[in-house]
Amino acid sequence: HAWQLGDATRLLEDAGVAVHVLPEVAAVEDLWRALDELGARLDARERAAACVADLRRRCDALAAAAPAEPPAVVNYTDFGTGGWAAGAGTSLDLVIRLAGLRNAAAEAGLEGHAQLDLERLLTIDPDVLLVSAPEEGSALGASERFLRATPALAQLSAVRGERIVALPARLYGTNSQFVVEAAEELARRVAALPTLPASAGEGAR
């Protein structure tokens, strides 16, 4: 995919290996196009069409089940050296929107994978924080540990209300058709959270 180091792609091509680079999936149309391209290149058009049809059905089901007042979500990554969030035009933005939720980072003007300092995170104050699940054998992932251990962040609504959602790493970082599975899992986990505050849906305003 486009995140891969260019040197690796060039080495493969120089060795005569055919390389097909998938674009970042930031909209469902990117999914349909990527699968159509793969179906054509791998002579698997019928299988690709069936996959697209299944994904469309699942996206429709997510839309039908979306909450009337979607909570505001910010995905947050911080290993102790500074925070990052996925704004508009990213796969995680698509995951959040497909789940029927609002990406408060995008609504606050962030685009792409952008730095998010603590002051701005406190200003946005999302209803839900989304992080990557911990490594095997760990109780909490690094970002969730940071969120829970940083005194300045104790006032965040999501921290106070125990509304930190951890997605499996393979879904949190996906850039393929698995964004739909990530959205389904996110929707399930948010629906299982403690009651959202009365201000849900206003977190980024």
PDB file of C-alpha atoms in Angstrom:
ATOM      1  CA  HIS A   1       0.000   0.000   0.000  1.00  0.00           C
ATOM      2  CA  ALA A   2       0.949   3.642  -0.189  1.00  0.00           C
ATOM      3  CA  TRP A   3       2.326   3.609   3.373  1.00  0.00           C
ATOM      4  CA  GLN A   4       5.045   1.143   2.441  1.00  0.00           C
ATOM      5  CA  LEU A   5       8.554   2.497   2.044  1.00  0.00           C
ATOM      6  CA  GLY A   6       9.256   3.460  -1.569  1.00  0.00           C
ATOM      7  CA  ASP A   7      12.628   1.717  -1.466  1.00  0.00           C
ATOM      8  CA  ALA A   8      10.948  -1.646  -0.905  1.00  0.00           C
ATOM      9  CA  THR A   9       8.679  -1.121  -3.903  1.00  0.00           C
ATOM     10  CA  ARG A  10      11.611  -0.110  -6.103  1.00  0.00           C
ATOM     11  CA  LEU A  11      13.641  -3.161  -5.048  1.00  0.00           C
ATOM     12  CA  LEU A  12      10.767  -5.469  -5.965  1.00  0.00           C
ATOM     13  CA  GLU A  13      10.255  -3.778  -9.318  1.00  0.00           C
ATOM     14  CA  ASP A  14      13.999  -3.888 -10.062  1.00  0.00           C
ATOM     15  CA  ALA A  15      13.886  -7.629  -9.380  1.00  0.00           C
ATOM     16  CA  GLY A  16      11.129  -8.039 -11.955  1.00  0.00           C
ATOM     17  CA  VAL A  17       8.341  -8.539  -9.414  1.00  0.00           C
ATOM     18  CA  ALA A  18       5.020  -7.004 -10.419  1.00  0.00           C
ATOM     19  CA  VAL A  19       3.901  -4.491  -7.799  1.00  0.00           C
ATOM     20  CA  HIS A  20       0.388  -3.112  -7.421  1.00  0.00           C
ATOM     21  CA  VAL A  21       0.174  -0.173  -5.001  1.00  0.00           C
ATOM     22  CA  LEU A  22      -3.136   0.282  -3.210  1.00  0.00           C
ATOM     23  CA  PRO A  23      -4.124   3.871  -2.370  1.00  0.00           C
ATOM     24  CA  GLU A  24      -5.054   4.990   1.118  1.00  0.00           C
ATOM     25  CA  VAL A  25      -8.702   4.197   1.716  1.00  0.00           C
ATOM     26  CA  ALA A  26     -10.325   7.455   2.806  1.00  0.00           C
ATOM     27  CA  ALA A  27     -13.782   6.938   1.246  1.00  0.00           C
ATOM     28  CA  VAL A  28     -15.889   3.912   0.356  1.00  0.00           C
ATOM     29  CA  GLU A  29     -15.336   4.737  -3.304  1.00  0.00           C
ATOM     30  CA  ASP A  30     -11.641   4.011  -2.723  1.00  0.00           C
ATOM     31  CA  LEU A  31     -12.618   0.512  -1.584  1.00  0.00           C
ATOM     32  CA  TRP A  32     -14.721  -0.210  -4.651  1.00  0.00           C
ATOM     33  CA  ARG A  33     -11.980   1.084  -6.966  1.00  0.00           C
ATOM     34  CA  ALA A  34      -9.206  -0.882  -5.238  1.00  0.00           C
ATOM     35  CA  LEU A  35     -11.185  -4.133  -5.379  1.00  0.00           C
ATOM     36  CA  ASP A  36     -12.142  -3.550  -9.021  1.00  0.00           C
ATOM     37  CA  GLU A  37      -8.475  -2.982  -9.878  1.00  0.00           C
ATOM     38  CA  LEU A  38      -7.394  -6.121  -8.011  1.00  0.00           C
ATOM     39  CA  GLY A  39     -10.155  -8.163  -9.624  1.00  0.00           C
ATOM     40  CA  ALA A  40      -8.982  -7.094 -13.055  1.00  0.00           C
ATOM     41  CA  ARG A  41      -5.298  -7.605 -12.335  1.00  0.00           C
ATOM     42  CA  LEU A  42      -5.764 -11.035 -10.745  1.00  0.00           C
ATOM     43  CA  ASP A  43      -8.405 -12.216 -13.213  1.00  0.00           C
ATOM     44  CA  ALA A  44     -10.905 -12.470 -10.353  1.00  0.00           C
ATOM     45  CA  ARG A  45     -13.564  -9.985 -11.411  1.00  0.00           C
ATOM     46  CA  GLU A  46     -16.506 -12.054 -10.192  1.00  0.00           C
ATOM     47  CA  ARG A  47     -14.953 -12.564  -6.770  1.00  0.00           C
ATOM     48  CA  ALA A  48     -14.150  -8.857  -6.520  1.00  0.00           C
ATOM     49  CA  ALA A  49     -17.716  -7.934  -7.492  1.00  0.00           C
ATOM     50  CA  ALA A  50     -19.096 -10.299  -4.850  1.00  0.00           C
ATOM     51  CA  CYS A  51     -16.808  -8.750  -2.243  1.00  0.00           C
ATOM     52  CA  VAL A  52     -17.959  -5.245  -3.182  1.00  0.00           C
ATOM     53  CA  ALA A  53     -21.614  -6.303  -2.983  1.00  0.00           C
ATOM     54  CA  ASP A  54     -21.083  -7.784   0.497  1.00  0.00           C
ATOM     55  CA  LEU A  55     -19.275  -4.664   1.697  1.00  0.00           C
ATOM     56  CA  ARG A  56     -22.027  -2.406   0.344  1.00  0.00           C
ATOM     57  CA  ARG A  57     -24.634  -4.466   2.204  1.00  0.00           C
ATOM     58  CA  ARG A  58     -22.676  -4.188   5.441  1.00  0.00           C
ATOM     59  CA  CYS A  59     -22.189  -0.438   4.996  1.00  0.00           C
ATOM     60  CA  ASP A  60     -25.938  -0.061   4.473  1.00  0.00           C
ATOM     61  CA  ALA A  61     -26.569  -2.034   7.671  1.00  0.00           C
ATOM     62  CA  LEU A  62     -24.205   0.244   9.595  1.00  0.00           C
ATOM     63  CA  ALA A  63     -25.960   3.330   8.253  1.00  0.00           C
ATOM     64  CA  ALA A  64     -29.357   1.929   9.212  1.00  0.00           C
ATOM     65  CA  ALA A  65     -28.189   1.252  12.774  1.00  0.00           C
ATOM     66  CA  ALA A  66     -26.404   4.596  13.259  1.00  0.00           C
ATOM     67  CA  PRO A  67     -27.390   6.513  16.421  1.00  0.00           C
ATOM     68  CA  ALA A  68     -29.715   9.472  15.961  1.00  0.00           C
ATOM     69  CA  GLU A  69     -27.298  11.662  17.943  1.00  0.00           C
ATOM     70  CA  PRO A  70     -23.834  10.287  17.106  1.00  0.00           C
ATOM     71  CA  PRO A  71     -21.192  10.773  19.770  1.00  0.00           C
ATOM     72  CA  ALA A  72     -17.977  12.595  18.952  1.00  0.00           C
ATOM     73  CA  VAL A  73     -14.894  10.367  18.704  1.00  0.00           C
ATOM     74  CA  VAL A  74     -11.186  11.138  18.594  1.00  0.00           C
ATOM     75  CA  ASN A  75      -8.681   8.404  17.869  1.00  0.00           C
ATOM     76  CA  TYR A  76      -5.536   9.054  19.845  1.00  0.00           C
ATOM     77  CA  THR A  77      -2.016   7.680  19.659  1.00  0.00           C
ATOM     78  CA  ASP A  78       0.665   8.717  22.123  1.00  0.00           C
ATOM     79  CA  PHE A  79       3.659   6.674  23.219  1.00  0.00           C
ATOM     80  CA  GLY A  80       4.885   9.447  25.510  1.00  0.00           C
ATOM     81  CA  THR A  81       6.515  11.553  22.802  1.00  0.00           C
ATOM     82  CA  GLY A  82       3.498  13.529  21.583  1.00  0.00           C
ATOM     83  CA  GLY A  83      -0.042  12.805  20.515  1.00  0.00           C
ATOM     84  CA  TRP A  84      -1.484  12.148  17.072  1.00  0.00           C
ATOM     85  CA  ALA A  85      -5.006  11.833  15.700  1.00  0.00           C
ATOM     86  CA  ALA A  86      -6.509  10.906  12.344  1.00  0.00           C
ATOM     87  CA  GLY A  87      -8.307  13.844  10.790  1.00  0.00           C
ATOM     88  CA  ALA A  88     -10.193  14.119   7.525  1.00  0.00           C
ATOM     89  CA  GLY A  89      -8.989  12.072   4.571  1.00  0.00           C
ATOM     90  CA  THR A  90      -7.744   9.037   6.521  1.00  0.00           C
ATOM     91  CA  SER A  91      -8.795   5.416   6.875  1.00  0.00           C
ATOM     92  CA  LEU A  92      -9.641   5.907  10.552  1.00  0.00           C
ATOM     93  CA  ASP A  93     -11.833   8.866   9.665  1.00  0.00           C
ATOM     94  CA  LEU A  94     -13.724   6.552   7.323  1.00  0.00           C
ATOM     95  CA  VAL A  95     -13.985   3.872  10.040  1.00  0.00           C
ATOM     96  CA  ILE A  96     -15.484   6.386  12.479  1.00  0.00           C
ATOM     97  CA  ARG A  97     -17.968   7.718   9.933  1.00  0.00           C
ATOM     98  CA  LEU A  98     -19.006   4.265   8.719  1.00  0.00           C
ATOM     99  CA  ALA A  99     -19.710   3.353  12.345  1.00  0.00           C
ATOM    100  CA  GLY A 100     -22.257   6.173  12.412  1.00  0.00           C
ATOM    101  CA  LEU A 101     -20.116   8.363  14.666  1.00  0.00           C
ATOM    102  CA  ARG A 102     -18.534  11.804  14.334  1.00  0.00           C
ATOM    103  CA  ASN A 103     -14.802  12.330  13.943  1.00  0.00           C
ATOM    104  CA  ALA A 104     -14.258  15.243  16.309  1.00  0.00           C
ATOM    105  CA  ALA A 105     -10.647  15.630  15.145  1.00  0.00           C
ATOM    106  CA  ALA A 106     -11.809  16.216  11.566  1.00  0.00           C
ATOM    107  CA  GLU A 107     -14.529  18.592  12.773  1.00  0.00           C
ATOM    108  CA  ALA A 108     -11.852  20.530  14.660  1.00  0.00           C
ATOM    109  CA  GLY A 109     -10.001  21.070  11.369  1.00  0.00           C
ATOM    110  CA  LEU A 110      -7.379  18.315  11.475  1.00  0.00           C
ATOM    111  CA  GLU A 111      -6.497  16.727   8.146  1.00  0.00           C
ATOM    112  CA  GLY A 112      -4.508  13.571   7.567  1.00  0.00           C
ATOM    113  CA  HIS A 113      -2.522  12.100  10.442  1.00  0.00           C
ATOM    114  CA  ALA A 114      -1.921  15.234  12.488  1.00  0.00           C
ATOM    115  CA  GLN A 115      -0.249  16.088  15.761  1.00  0.00           C
ATOM    116  CA  LEU A 116      -2.685  16.754  18.587  1.00  0.00           C
ATOM    117  CA  ASP A 117      -1.299  18.382  21.715  1.00  0.00           C
ATOM    118  CA  LEU A 118      -2.912  17.975  25.111  1.00  0.00           C
ATOM    119  CA  GLU A 119      -4.369  21.465  25.163  1.00  0.00           C
ATOM    120  CA  ARG A 120      -6.225  20.928  21.920  1.00  0.00           C
ATOM    121  CA  LEU A 121      -7.397  17.473  22.984  1.00  0.00           C
ATOM    122  CA  LEU A 122      -8.825  19.041  26.136  1.00  0.00           C
ATOM    123  CA  THR A 123     -10.533  21.712  24.055  1.00  0.00           C
ATOM    124  CA  ILE A 124     -12.136  19.149  21.735  1.00  0.00           C
ATOM    125  CA  ASP A 125     -13.097  16.958  24.728  1.00  0.00           C
ATOM    126  CA  PRO A 126     -14.632  14.076  22.735  1.00  0.00           C
ATOM    127  CA  ASP A 127     -17.352  11.794  24.068  1.00  0.00           C
ATOM    128  CA  VAL A 128     -15.261   8.718  23.159  1.00  0.00           C
ATOM    129  CA  LEU A 129     -11.521   8.116  22.767  1.00  0.00           C
ATOM    130  CA  LEU A 130     -10.384   5.444  20.315  1.00  0.00           C
ATOM    131  CA  VAL A 131      -7.029   3.719  20.774  1.00  0.00           C
ATOM    132  CA  SER A 132      -5.214   0.635  19.558  1.00  0.00           C
ATOM    133  CA  ALA A 133      -5.597  -2.479  21.707  1.00  0.00           C
ATOM    134  CA  PRO A 134      -2.631  -3.542  23.860  1.00  0.00           C
ATOM    135  CA  GLU A 135       0.073  -5.893  22.781  1.00  0.00           C
ATOM    136  CA  GLU A 136      -0.440  -9.504  23.787  1.00  0.00           C
ATOM    137  CA  GLY A 137       0.179  -9.953  27.473  1.00  0.00           C
ATOM    138  CA  SER A 138      -0.399  -6.286  28.373  1.00  0.00           C
ATOM    139  CA  ALA A 139      -3.418  -5.013  30.277  1.00  0.00           C
ATOM    140  CA  LEU A 140      -3.466  -1.649  28.486  1.00  0.00           C
ATOM    141  CA  GLY A 141      -1.982  -0.301  25.275  1.00  0.00           C
ATOM    142  CA  ALA A 142       0.607   2.478  25.464  1.00  0.00           C
ATOM    143  CA  SER A 143      -1.818   5.199  24.379  1.00  0.00           C
ATOM    144  CA  GLU A 144      -4.522   4.143  26.840  1.00  0.00           C
ATOM    145  CA  ARG A 145      -1.953   4.000  29.646  1.00  0.00           C
ATOM    146  CA  PHE A 146      -0.890   7.536  28.750  1.00  0.00           C
ATOM    147  CA  LEU A 147      -4.473   8.795  28.730  1.00  0.00           C
ATOM    148  CA  ARG A 148      -5.243   7.259  32.104  1.00  0.00           C
ATOM    149  CA  ALA A 149      -1.956   8.184  33.789  1.00  0.00           C
ATOM    150  CA  THR A 150      -1.667  11.838  32.719  1.00  0.00           C
ATOM    151  CA  PRO A 151      -3.197  14.046  35.453  1.00  0.00           C
ATOM    152  CA  ALA A 152      -4.028  16.863  33.041  1.00  0.00           C
ATOM    153  CA  LEU A 153      -6.263  14.509  31.045  1.00  0.00           C
ATOM    154  CA  ALA A 154      -8.302  13.284  34.020  1.00  0.00           C
ATOM    155  CA  GLN A 155     -10.895  15.956  33.272  1.00  0.00           C
ATOM    156  CA  LEU A 156     -11.622  14.611  29.780  1.00  0.00           C
ATOM    157  CA  SER A 157     -15.212  13.428  29.521  1.00  0.00           C
ATOM    158  CA  ALA A 158     -14.160  10.132  27.921  1.00  0.00           C
ATOM    159  CA  VAL A 159     -11.601   9.427  30.655  1.00  0.00           C
ATOM    160  CA  ARG A 160     -13.990  10.312  33.506  1.00  0.00           C
ATOM    161  CA  GLY A 161     -16.784   8.279  31.952  1.00  0.00           C
ATOM    162  CA  GLU A 162     -14.658   5.217  31.134  1.00  0.00           C
ATOM    163  CA  ARG A 163     -15.358   5.654  27.426  1.00  0.00           C
ATOM    164  CA  ILE A 164     -12.017   4.601  25.943  1.00  0.00           C
ATOM    165  CA  VAL A 165     -12.476   2.060  23.154  1.00  0.00           C
ATOM    166  CA  ALA A 166      -9.546  -0.137  22.123  1.00  0.00           C
ATOM    167  CA  LEU A 167      -9.734  -1.697  18.662  1.00  0.00           C
ATOM    168  CA  PRO A 168      -7.522  -4.678  17.744  1.00  0.00           C
ATOM    169  CA  ALA A 169      -4.341  -3.385  16.119  1.00  0.00           C
ATOM    170  CA  ARG A 170      -5.090  -5.128  12.816  1.00  0.00           C
ATOM    171  CA  LEU A 171      -8.339  -3.140  12.568  1.00  0.00           C
ATOM    172  CA  TYR A 172      -7.026   0.098  14.060  1.00  0.00           C
ATOM    173  CA  GLY A 173      -4.325   0.305  11.386  1.00  0.00           C
ATOM    174  CA  THR A 174      -6.109  -1.223   8.410  1.00  0.00           C
ATOM    175  CA  ASN A 175      -6.025   0.420   4.986  1.00  0.00           C
ATOM    176  CA  SER A 176      -8.149  -2.054   3.052  1.00  0.00           C
ATOM    177  CA  GLN A 177     -11.627  -3.537   2.900  1.00  0.00           C
ATOM    178  CA  PHE A 178     -11.232  -4.387   6.582  1.00  0.00           C
ATOM    179  CA  VAL A 179     -12.180  -0.788   7.394  1.00  0.00           C
ATOM    180  CA  VAL A 180     -15.763  -2.095   7.232  1.00  0.00           C
ATOM    181  CA  GLU A 181     -15.032  -4.768   9.847  1.00  0.00           C
ATOM    182  CA  ALA A 182     -13.298  -2.097  11.940  1.00  0.00           C
ATOM    183  CA  ALA A 183     -16.397   0.103  11.711  1.00  0.00           C
ATOM    184  CA  GLU A 184     -18.650  -2.794  12.712  1.00  0.00           C
ATOM    185  CA  GLU A 185     -16.470  -3.549  15.733  1.00  0.00           C
ATOM    186  CA  LEU A 186     -16.253   0.121  16.700  1.00  0.00           C
ATOM    187  CA  ALA A 187     -20.036   0.513  16.478  1.00  0.00           C
ATOM    188  CA  ARG A 188     -20.533  -2.557  18.696  1.00  0.00           C
ATOM    189  CA  ARG A 189     -18.072  -1.361  21.309  1.00  0.00           C
ATOM    190  CA  VAL A 190     -19.425   2.180  21.440  1.00  0.00           C
ATOM    191  CA  ALA A 191     -22.972   0.823  21.792  1.00  0.00           C
ATOM    192  CA  ALA A 192     -21.787  -1.178  24.824  1.00  0.00           C
ATOM    193  CA  LEU A 193     -20.255   1.832  26.596  1.00  0.00           C
ATOM    194  CA  PRO A 194     -21.744   3.439  29.697  1.00  0.00           C
ATOM    195  CA  THR A 195     -24.448   5.985  28.950  1.00  0.00           C
ATOM    196  CA  LEU A 196     -23.086   8.924  27.005  1.00  0.00           C
ATOM    197  CA  PRO A 197     -23.450  12.390  28.530  1.00  0.00           C
ATOM    198  CA  ALA A 198     -26.388  14.581  27.581  1.00  0.00           C
ATOM    199  CA  SER A 199     -23.961  16.701  25.554  1.00  0.00           C
ATOM    200  CA  ALA A 200     -23.072  13.749  23.284  1.00  0.00           C
ATOM    201  CA  GLY A 201     -22.815  15.010  19.760  1.00  0.00           C
ATOM    202  CA  GLU A 202     -21.541  18.421  20.878  1.00  0.00           C
ATOM    203  CA  GLY A 203     -17.974  17.454  21.803  1.00  0.00           C
ATOM    204  CA  ALA A 204     -16.275  19.270  18.930  1.00  0.00           C
ATOM    205  CA  ARG A 205     -18.459  22.372  18.932  1.00  0.00           C
TER     206      ARG A 205
END
